[in-house]
CSV table of C-alpha atoms in Angstrom, one decimal:
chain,number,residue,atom,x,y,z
Y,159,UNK,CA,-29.4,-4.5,24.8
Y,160,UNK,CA,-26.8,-7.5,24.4
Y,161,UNK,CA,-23.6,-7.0,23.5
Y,162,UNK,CA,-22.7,-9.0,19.5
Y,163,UNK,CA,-19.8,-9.2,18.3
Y,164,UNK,CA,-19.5,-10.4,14.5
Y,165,UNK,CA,-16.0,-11.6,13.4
Y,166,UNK,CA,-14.6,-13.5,10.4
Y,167,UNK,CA,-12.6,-15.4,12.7
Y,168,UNK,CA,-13.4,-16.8,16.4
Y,169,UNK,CA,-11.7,-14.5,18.9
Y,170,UNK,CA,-12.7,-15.1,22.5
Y,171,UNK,CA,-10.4,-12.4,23.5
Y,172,UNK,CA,-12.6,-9.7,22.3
Y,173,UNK,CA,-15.1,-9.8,24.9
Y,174,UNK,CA,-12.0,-9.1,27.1
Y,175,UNK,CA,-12.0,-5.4,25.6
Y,176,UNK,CA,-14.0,-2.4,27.7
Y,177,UNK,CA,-16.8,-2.0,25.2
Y,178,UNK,CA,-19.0,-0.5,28.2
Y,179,UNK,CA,-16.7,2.5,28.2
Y,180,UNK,CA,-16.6,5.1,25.1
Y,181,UNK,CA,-14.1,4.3,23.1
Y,182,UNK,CA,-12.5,8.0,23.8
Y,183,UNK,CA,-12.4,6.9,27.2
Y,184,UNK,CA,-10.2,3.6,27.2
Y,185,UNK,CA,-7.7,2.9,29.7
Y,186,UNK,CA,-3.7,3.3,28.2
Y,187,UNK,CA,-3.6,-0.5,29.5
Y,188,UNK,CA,-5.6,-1.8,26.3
Y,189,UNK,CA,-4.1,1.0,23.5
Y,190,UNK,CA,-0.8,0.5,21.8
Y,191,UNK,CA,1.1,3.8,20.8
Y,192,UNK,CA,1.3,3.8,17.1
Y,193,UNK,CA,0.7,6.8,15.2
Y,194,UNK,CA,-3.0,8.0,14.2
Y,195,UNK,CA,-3.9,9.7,11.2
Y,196,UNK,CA,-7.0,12.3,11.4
Y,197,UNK,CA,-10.3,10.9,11.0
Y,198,UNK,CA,-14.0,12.4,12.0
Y,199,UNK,CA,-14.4,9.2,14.2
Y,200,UNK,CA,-12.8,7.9,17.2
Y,201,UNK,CA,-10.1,5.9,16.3
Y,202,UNK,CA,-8.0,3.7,18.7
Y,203,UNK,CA,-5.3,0.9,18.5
Y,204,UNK,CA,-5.7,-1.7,20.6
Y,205,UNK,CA,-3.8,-5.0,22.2
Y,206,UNK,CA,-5.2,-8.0,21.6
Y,207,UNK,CA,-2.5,-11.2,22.4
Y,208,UNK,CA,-0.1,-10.9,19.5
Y,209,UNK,CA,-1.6,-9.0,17.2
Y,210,UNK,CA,-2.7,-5.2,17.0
Y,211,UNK,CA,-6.3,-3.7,16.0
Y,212,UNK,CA,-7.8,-0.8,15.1
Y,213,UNK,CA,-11.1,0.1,16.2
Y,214,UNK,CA,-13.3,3.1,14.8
Y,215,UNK,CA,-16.4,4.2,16.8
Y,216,UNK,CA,-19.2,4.9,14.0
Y,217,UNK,CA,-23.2,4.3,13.5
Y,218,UNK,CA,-24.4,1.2,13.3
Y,219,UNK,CA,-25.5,0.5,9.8
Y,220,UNK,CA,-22.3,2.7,8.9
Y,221,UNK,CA,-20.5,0.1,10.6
Y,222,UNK,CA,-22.4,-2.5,8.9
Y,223,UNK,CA,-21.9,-1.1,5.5
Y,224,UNK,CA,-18.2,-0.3,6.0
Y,225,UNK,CA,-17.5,-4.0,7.4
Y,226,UNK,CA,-19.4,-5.7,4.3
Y,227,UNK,CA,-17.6,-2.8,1.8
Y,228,UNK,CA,-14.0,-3.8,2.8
Y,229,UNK,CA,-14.9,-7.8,2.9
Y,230,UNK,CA,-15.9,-7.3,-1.1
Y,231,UNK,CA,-12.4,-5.4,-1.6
Y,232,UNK,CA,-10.3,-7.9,0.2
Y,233,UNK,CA,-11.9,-10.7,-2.0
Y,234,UNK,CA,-11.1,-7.9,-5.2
Y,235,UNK,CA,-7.9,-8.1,-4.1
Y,236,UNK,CA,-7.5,-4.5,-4.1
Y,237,UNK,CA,-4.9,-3.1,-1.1
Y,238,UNK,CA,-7.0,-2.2,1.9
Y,239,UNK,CA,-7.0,-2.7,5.7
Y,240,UNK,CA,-8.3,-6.6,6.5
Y,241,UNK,CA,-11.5,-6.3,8.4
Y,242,UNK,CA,-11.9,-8.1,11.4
Y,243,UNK,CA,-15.3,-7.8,12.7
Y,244,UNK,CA,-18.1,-5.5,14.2
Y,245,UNK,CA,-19.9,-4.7,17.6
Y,246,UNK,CA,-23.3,-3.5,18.3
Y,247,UNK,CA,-25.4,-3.3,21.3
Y,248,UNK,CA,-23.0,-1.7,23.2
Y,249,UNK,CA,-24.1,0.5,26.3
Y,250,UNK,CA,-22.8,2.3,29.1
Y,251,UNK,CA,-22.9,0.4,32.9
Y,252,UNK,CA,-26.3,3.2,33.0
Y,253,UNK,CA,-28.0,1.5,30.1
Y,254,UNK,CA,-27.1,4.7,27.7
Y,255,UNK,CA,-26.5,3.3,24.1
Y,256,UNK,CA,-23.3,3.6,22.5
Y,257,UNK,CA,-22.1,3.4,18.7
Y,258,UNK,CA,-21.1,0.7,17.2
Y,259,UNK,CA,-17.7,-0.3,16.9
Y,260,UNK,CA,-15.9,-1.4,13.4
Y,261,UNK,CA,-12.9,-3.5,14.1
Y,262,UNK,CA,-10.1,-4.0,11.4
Y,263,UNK,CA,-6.7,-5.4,11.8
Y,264,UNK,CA,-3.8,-3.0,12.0
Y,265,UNK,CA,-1.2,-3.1,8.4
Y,266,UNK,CA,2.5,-4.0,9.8
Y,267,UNK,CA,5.1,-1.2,8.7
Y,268,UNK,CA,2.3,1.2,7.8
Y,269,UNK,CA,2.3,5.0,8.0
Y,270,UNK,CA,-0.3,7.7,7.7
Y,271,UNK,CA,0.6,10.5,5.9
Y,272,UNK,CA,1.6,12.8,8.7
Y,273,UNK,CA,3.8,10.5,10.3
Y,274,UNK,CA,5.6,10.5,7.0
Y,275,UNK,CA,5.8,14.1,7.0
Y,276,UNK,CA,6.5,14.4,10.5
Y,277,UNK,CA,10.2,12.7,9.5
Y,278,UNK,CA,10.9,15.7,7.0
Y,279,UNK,CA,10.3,13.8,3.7
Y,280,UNK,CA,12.3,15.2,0.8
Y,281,UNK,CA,11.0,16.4,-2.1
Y,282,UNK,CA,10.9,13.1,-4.0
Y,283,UNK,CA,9.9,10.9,-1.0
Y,284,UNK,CA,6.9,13.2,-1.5
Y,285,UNK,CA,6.4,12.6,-5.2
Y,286,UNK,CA,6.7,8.9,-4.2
Y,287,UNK,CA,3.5,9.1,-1.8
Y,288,UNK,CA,1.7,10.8,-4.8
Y,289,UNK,CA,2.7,8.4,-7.1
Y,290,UNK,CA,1.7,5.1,-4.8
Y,291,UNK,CA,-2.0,6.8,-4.1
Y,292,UNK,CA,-2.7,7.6,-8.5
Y,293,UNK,CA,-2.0,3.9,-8.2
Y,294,UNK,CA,-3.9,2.9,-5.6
Y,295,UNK,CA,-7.0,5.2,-7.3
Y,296,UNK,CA,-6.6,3.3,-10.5
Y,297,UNK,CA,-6.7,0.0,-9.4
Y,298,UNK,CA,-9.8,0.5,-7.3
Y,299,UNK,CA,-11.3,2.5,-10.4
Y,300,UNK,CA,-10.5,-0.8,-12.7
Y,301,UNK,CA,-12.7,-2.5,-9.7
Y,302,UNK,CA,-15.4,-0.3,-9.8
Y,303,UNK,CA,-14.9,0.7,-6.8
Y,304,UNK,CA,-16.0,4.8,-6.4
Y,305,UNK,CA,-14.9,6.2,-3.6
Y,306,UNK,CA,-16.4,8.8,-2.8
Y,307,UNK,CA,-13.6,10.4,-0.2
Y,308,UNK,CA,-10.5,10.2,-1.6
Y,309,UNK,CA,-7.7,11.8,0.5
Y,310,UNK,CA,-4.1,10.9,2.3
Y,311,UNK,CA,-5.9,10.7,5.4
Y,312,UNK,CA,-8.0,7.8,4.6
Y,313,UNK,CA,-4.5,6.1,2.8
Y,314,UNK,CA,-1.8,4.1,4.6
Y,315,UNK,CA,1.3,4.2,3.4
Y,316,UNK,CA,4.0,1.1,3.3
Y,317,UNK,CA,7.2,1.0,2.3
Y,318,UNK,CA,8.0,-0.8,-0.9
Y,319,UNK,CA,11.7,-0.9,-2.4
Y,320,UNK,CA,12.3,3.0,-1.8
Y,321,UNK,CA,8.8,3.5,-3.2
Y,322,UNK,CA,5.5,3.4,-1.4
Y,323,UNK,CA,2.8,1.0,-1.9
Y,324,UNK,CA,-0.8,2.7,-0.9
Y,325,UNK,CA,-4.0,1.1,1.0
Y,326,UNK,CA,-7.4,2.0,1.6
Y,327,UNK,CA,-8.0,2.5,5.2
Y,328,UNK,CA,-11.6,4.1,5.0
Y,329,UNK,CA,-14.5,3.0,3.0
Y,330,UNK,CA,-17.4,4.0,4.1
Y,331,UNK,CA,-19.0,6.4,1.4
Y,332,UNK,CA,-17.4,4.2,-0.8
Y,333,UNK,CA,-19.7,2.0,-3.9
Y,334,UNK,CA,-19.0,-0.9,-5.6
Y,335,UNK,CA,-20.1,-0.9,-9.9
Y,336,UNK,CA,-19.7,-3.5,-12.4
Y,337,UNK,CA,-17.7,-0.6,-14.7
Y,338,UNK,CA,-17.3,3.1,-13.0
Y,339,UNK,CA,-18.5,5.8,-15.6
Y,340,UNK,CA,-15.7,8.4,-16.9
Y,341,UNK,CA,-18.6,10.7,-14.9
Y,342,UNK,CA,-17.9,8.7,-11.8
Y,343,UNK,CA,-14.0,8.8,-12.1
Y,344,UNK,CA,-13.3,12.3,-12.4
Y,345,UNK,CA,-15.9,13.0,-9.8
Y,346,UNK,CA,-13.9,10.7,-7.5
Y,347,UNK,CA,-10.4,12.9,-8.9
Y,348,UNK,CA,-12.4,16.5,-8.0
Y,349,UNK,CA,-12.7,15.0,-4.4
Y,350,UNK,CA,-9.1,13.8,-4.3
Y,351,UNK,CA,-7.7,17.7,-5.6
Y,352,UNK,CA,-9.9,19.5,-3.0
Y,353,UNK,CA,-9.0,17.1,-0.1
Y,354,UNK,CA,-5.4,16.4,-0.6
Y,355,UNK,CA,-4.7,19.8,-1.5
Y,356,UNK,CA,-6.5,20.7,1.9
Y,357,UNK,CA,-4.3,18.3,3.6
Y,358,UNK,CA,-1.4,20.0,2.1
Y,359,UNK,CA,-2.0,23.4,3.5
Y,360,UNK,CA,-2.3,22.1,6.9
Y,361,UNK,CA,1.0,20.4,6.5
Y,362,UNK,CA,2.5,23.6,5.7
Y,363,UNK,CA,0.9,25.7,8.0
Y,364,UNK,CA,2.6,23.5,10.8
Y,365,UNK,CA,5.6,23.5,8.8
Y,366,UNK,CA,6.1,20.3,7.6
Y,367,UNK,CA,5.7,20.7,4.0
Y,368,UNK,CA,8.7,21.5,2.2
Y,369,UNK,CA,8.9,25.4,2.1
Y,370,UNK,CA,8.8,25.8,-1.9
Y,371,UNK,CA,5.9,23.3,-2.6
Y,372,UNK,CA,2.6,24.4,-3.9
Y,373,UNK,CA,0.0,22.6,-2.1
Y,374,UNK,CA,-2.6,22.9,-5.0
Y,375,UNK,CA,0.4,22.2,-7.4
Y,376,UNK,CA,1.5,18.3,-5.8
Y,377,UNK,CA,-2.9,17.9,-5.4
Y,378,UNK,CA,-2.8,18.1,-9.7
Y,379,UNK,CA,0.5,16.0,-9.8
Y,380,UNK,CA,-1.7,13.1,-8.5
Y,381,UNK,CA,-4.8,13.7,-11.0
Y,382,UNK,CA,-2.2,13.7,-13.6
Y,383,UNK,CA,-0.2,10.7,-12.5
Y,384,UNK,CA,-3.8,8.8,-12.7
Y,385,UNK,CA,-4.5,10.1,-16.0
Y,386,UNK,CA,-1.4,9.1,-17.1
Y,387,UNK,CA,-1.7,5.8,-15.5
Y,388,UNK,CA,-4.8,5.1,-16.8
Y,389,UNK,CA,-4.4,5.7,-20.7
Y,390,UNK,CA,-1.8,3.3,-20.1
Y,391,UNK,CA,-3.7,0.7,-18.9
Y,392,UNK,CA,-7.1,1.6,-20.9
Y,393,UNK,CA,-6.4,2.9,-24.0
Y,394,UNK,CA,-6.7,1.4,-27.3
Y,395,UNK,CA,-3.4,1.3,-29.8
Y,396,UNK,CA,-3.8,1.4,-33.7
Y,397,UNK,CA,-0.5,0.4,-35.7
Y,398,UNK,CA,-0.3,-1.0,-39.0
Y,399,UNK,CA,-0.9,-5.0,-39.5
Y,400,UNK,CA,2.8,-5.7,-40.1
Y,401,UNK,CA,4.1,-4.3,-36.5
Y,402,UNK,CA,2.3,-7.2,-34.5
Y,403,UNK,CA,5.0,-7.1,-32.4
Y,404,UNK,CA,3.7,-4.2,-30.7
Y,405,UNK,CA,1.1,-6.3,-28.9
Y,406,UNK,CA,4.0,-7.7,-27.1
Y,407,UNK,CA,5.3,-5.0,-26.7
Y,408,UNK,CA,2.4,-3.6,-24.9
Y,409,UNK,CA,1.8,-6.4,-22.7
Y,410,UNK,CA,5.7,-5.9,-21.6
Y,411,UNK,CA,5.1,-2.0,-20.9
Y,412,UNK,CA,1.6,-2.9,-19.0
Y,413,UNK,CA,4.2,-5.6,-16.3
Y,414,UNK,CA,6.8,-3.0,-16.4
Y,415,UNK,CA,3.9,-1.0,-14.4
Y,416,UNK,CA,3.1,-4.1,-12.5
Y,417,UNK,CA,-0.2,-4.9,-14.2
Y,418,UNK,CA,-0.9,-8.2,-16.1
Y,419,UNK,CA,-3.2,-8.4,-19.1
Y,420,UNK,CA,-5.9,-11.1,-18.6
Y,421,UNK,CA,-7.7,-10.9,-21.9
Y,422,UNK,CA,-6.9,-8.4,-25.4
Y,423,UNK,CA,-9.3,-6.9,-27.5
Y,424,UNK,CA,-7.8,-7.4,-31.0
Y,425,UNK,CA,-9.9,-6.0,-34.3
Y,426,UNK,CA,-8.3,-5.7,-37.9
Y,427,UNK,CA,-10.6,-2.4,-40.4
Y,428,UNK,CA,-12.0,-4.0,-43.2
Y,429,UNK,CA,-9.1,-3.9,-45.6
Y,430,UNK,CA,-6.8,-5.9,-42.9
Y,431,UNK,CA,-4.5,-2.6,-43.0
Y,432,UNK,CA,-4.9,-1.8,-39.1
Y,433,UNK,CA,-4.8,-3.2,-35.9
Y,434,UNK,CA,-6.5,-1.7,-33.0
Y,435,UNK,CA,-5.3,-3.4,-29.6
Y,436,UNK,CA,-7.3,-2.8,-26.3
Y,437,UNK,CA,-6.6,-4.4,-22.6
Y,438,UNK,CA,-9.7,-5.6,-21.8
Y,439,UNK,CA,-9.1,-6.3,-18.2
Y,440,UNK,CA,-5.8,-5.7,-16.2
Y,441,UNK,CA,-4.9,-6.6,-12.7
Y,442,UNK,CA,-2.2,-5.5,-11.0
Y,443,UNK,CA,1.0,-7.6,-8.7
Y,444,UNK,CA,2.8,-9.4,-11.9
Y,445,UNK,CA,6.0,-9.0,-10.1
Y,446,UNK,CA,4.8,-10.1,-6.8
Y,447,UNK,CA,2.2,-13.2,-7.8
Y,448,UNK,CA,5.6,-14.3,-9.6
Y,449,UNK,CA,7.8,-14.1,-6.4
Y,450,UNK,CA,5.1,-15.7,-4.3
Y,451,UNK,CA,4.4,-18.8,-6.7
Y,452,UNK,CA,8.9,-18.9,-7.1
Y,453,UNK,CA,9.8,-18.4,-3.1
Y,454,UNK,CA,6.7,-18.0,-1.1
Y,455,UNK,CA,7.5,-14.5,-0.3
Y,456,UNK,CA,3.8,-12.4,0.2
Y,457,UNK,CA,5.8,-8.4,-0.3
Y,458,UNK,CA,5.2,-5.6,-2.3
Y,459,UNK,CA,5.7,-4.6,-5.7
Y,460,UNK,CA,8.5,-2.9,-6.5
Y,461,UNK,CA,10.2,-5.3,-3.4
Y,462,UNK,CA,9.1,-8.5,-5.5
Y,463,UNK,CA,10.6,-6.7,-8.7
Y,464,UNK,CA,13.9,-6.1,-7.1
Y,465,UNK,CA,13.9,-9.4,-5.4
Y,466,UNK,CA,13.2,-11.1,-9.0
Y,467,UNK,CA,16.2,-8.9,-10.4
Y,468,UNK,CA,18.6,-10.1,-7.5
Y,469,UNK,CA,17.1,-13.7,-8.3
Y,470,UNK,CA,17.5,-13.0,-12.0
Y,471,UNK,CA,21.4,-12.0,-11.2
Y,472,UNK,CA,21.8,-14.8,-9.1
Y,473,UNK,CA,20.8,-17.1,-11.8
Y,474,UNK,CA,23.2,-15.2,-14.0
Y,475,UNK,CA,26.0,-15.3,-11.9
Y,476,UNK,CA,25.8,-19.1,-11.5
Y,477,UNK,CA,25.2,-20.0,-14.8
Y,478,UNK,CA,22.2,-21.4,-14.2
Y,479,UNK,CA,19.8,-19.1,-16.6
Y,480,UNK,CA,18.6,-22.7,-18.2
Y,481,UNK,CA,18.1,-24.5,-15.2
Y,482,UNK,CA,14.6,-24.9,-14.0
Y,483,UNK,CA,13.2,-21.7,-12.7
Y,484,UNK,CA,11.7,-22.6,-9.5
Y,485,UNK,CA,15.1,-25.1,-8.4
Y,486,UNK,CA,16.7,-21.8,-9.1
Y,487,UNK,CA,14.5,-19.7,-7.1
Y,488,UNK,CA,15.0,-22.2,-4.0
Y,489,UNK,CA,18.1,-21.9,-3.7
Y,490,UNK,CA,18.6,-18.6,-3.9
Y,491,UNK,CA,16.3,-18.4,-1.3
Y,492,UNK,CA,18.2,-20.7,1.2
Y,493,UNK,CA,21.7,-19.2,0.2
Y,494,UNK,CA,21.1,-15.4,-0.6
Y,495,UNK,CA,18.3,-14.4,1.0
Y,496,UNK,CA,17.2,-16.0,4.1
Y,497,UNK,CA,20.8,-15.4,5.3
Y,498,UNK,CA,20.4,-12.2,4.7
Y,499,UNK,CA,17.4,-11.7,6.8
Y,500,UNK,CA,18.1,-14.1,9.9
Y,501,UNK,CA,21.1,-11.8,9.9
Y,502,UNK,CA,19.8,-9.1,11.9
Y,503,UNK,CA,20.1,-8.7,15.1
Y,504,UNK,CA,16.5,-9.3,17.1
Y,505,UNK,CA,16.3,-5.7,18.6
Y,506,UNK,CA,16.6,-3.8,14.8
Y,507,UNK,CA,13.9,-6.2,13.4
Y,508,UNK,CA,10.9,-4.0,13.7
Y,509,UNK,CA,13.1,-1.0,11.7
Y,510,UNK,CA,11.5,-2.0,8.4
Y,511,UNK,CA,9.8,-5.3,7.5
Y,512,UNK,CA,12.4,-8.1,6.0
Y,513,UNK,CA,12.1,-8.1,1.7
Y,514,UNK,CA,12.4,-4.1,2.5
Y,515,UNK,CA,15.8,-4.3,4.2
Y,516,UNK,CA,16.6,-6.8,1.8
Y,517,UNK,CA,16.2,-4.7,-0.8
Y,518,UNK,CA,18.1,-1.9,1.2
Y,519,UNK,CA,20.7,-4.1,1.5
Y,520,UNK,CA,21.6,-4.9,-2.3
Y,521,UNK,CA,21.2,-0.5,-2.3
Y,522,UNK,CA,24.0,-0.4,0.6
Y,523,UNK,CA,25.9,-3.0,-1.7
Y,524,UNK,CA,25.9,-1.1,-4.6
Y,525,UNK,CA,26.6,2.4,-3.1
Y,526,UNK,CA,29.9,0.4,-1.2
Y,527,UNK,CA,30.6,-1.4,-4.5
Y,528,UNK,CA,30.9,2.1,-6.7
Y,529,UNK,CA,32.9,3.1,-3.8
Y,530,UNK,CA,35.7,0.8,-4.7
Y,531,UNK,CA,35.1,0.2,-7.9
Y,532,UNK,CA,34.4,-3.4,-7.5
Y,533,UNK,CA,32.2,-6.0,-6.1
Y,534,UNK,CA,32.0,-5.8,-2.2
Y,535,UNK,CA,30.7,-9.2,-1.5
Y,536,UNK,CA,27.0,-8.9,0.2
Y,537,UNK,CA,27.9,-10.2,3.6
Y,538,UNK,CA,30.5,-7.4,4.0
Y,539,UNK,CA,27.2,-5.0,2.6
Y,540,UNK,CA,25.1,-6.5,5.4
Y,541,UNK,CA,27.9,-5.7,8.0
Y,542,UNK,CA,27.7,-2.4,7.3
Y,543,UNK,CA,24.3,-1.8,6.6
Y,544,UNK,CA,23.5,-3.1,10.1
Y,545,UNK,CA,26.3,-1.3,11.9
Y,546,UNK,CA,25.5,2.2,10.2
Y,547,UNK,CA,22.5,2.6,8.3
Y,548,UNK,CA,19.9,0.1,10.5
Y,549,UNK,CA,20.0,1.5,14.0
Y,550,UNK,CA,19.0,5.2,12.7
Y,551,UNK,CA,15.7,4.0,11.2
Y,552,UNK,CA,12.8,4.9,12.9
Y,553,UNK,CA,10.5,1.6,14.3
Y,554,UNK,CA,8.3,1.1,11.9
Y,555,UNK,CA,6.2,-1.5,13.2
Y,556,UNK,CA,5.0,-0.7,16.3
Y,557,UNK,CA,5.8,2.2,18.1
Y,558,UNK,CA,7.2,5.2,15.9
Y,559,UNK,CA,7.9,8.8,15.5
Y,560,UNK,CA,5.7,11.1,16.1
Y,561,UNK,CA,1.5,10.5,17.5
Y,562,UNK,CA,-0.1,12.3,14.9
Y,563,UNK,CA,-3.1,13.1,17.2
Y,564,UNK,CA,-1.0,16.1,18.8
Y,565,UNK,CA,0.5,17.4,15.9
Y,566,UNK,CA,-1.5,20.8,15.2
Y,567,UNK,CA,-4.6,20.8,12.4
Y,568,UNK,CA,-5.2,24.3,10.9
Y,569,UNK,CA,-8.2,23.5,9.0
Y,570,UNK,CA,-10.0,20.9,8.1
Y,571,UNK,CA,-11.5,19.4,4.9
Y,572,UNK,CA,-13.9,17.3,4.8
């Protein structure tokens, strides 16, 4: 057989990498140590020049399918791994056929689940997590994506201003509709209860979940959440035809979740008593497609929204809430924020990714500010933030914590 190697991008180095060898048995020279959730496939990080990759040992046309699946999400938009290509034809130096290999690059400042609960996350943290992967459900949902295996160990988790921001790491059984069925949905939820809830127990059978929480209890947090979530981004509105301003008002409360409204349904009854408002289509990173088109800056969120308020401050503070936006925007770029960042010192910059200690920064401000009950000015915030609160983060973008490959698994569910 010959070795192919399909990639979005040309990379020579590939053909560097020991695809002879199973991918269980590759030398600790081509691995990086990051921390690996659990997955029914072999599962490895690997070196390759600057950047890191993961690469998952599956069945061909699994492969295949899996590559294609997460190509059609990237160009959705939707937060998922970035695939980077696939290998077939791979054999042993004895001619015995090996699996394919699916190759996807490996998300900067990401966790799985267990390393997360591996640090002994507090109650909320937790709630946090829950929250981030309802989201992450309803925007593939409003995609049509079904996923078919819905579960924390197929999630990443990144930080994203004190919150968590979720991505899709596996998508194999996953399918791809024009509109998803309220059928297909809540099938998709059922998976989520049983697995998550599964996932639970294991945690605290090893002892990491916190000792009072219900494992089946947090697993119906999240279908709730999403239900939640998804009245508020679906469901149709009647008020009476003199309170139009409550179609503003419920395109503010769908950006206050981070979605924007592309295109309203709007209908009057017959008597032109009623209205009846309906989002058509939503699509979510308001906050952050704002920030991006103002500074530049590709983050998260709730980082962008919390970036926007320091900009929106900024702007205040100056007198400048007339100016034009985007002259605005640059300079507090070049004077507040980009300070900020080149600020930290070279050996504490893989602690947490830069808009994230930004945004821990104006935190550390405010907590010093209430302290003595007046303004501490943000380079005296940033002193201290890097002299106390910095160095005792764990290294969250390469080598971190604990390897979640050793850390016990009571039962499984698949």
């Amino acid at each position: 057989m010959t070795l192919e190697i399909t990639t979005a991008t040309s990379e020579s180095a590939l053909l560097d990498l020991p695809w002879s060898t199973p991918l269980e048995e590759w030398p600790e020279s081509y691995l990086a140590a990051l921390p690996r959730g659990i997955s029914r496939h072999v599962v490895r990080f690997v070196k390759l020049g600057p950047r890191v990759l993961a690469v998952k040992e599956i069945k061909d046309d699994i492969a295949d399918r899996e590559y294609a699946m997460l190509r059609n999400l990237r160009r959705l938009d939707v937060p998922s791994v970035e695939p980077f290509g696939v290998v077939h034809g791979r054999t042993t130096l004895d001619g015995e056929p090996l699996d394919a290999c699916l190759i996807t690059r490996h998300l900067q400042f990401s966790l799985p689940y267990r390393a997360l609960y591996s640090q002994n996350l507090r109650p909320d943290t937790a709630v946090r997590l829950m929250d981030a992967l309802a989201l992450l459900l309803v925007r593939l949902h409003l995609e049509g994506f079904w996923w078919g295996d819905v579960s924390l160990s197929n999630t990443l988790f990144r930080r994203d201003a004190g919150a968590f921001a979720a991505y899709l790491v596996d998508a194999e059984t996953g399918e791809l509709h024009a509109r998803l069925s309220n059928g297909q949905r809540e099938h998709d939820l059922d998976i989520a209860r049983v697995n998550i809830a599964g996932e639970l127990m294991d945690l605290a059978a090893g002892g990491f979940l916190e000792e009072h929480a219900d494992p089946f209890e947090v697993s119906a947090s999240i279908i709730e959440r999403y239900h939640t979530l998804w009245e508020a981004l679906t469901g149709t509105e009647r008020f009476e035809l003199g309170d139009r301003w409550r179609v503003d008002e419920r395109i503010r409360r769908l950006n206050e979740l981070g979605f924007d409204v592309d295109e309203l349904s709007i209908t009057t009854d017959i008597g032109g008593t009623e209205i009846v408002i309906t989002p058509k289509v939503v699509d979510a990173g308001h906050h952050s497609r704002r920030l991006l088109r103002l500074t530049g800056l590709d983050v998260g969120e709730n980082q962008a929204r919390r970036l926007l308020n320091d900009l929106d401050a900024y702007a205040a503070a100056t007198d400048r809430q007339n100016d034009d936006e985007e002259i605005v925007a640059h300079d507090w770029l070049a004077k507040i924020y980009e300070p900020v960042v080149r600020a930290v010192p070279r050996n504490l910059t893989g602690r947490l990714e830069p808009a994230e200690i930004f945004h821990e920064v104006l935190e550390h401000r405010w907590y010093m500010s209430e302290r003595a009950g007046h303004d501490t000015p943000i380079e005296d915030a940033l002193r201290d933030y890097v002299a106390t609160v910095l160095p005792a983060k764990p290294e969250e973008k390469a080598v971190l914590g604990v390897d979640t490959e050793e850390m016990p698994v009571i039962s499984r569910f698949d």
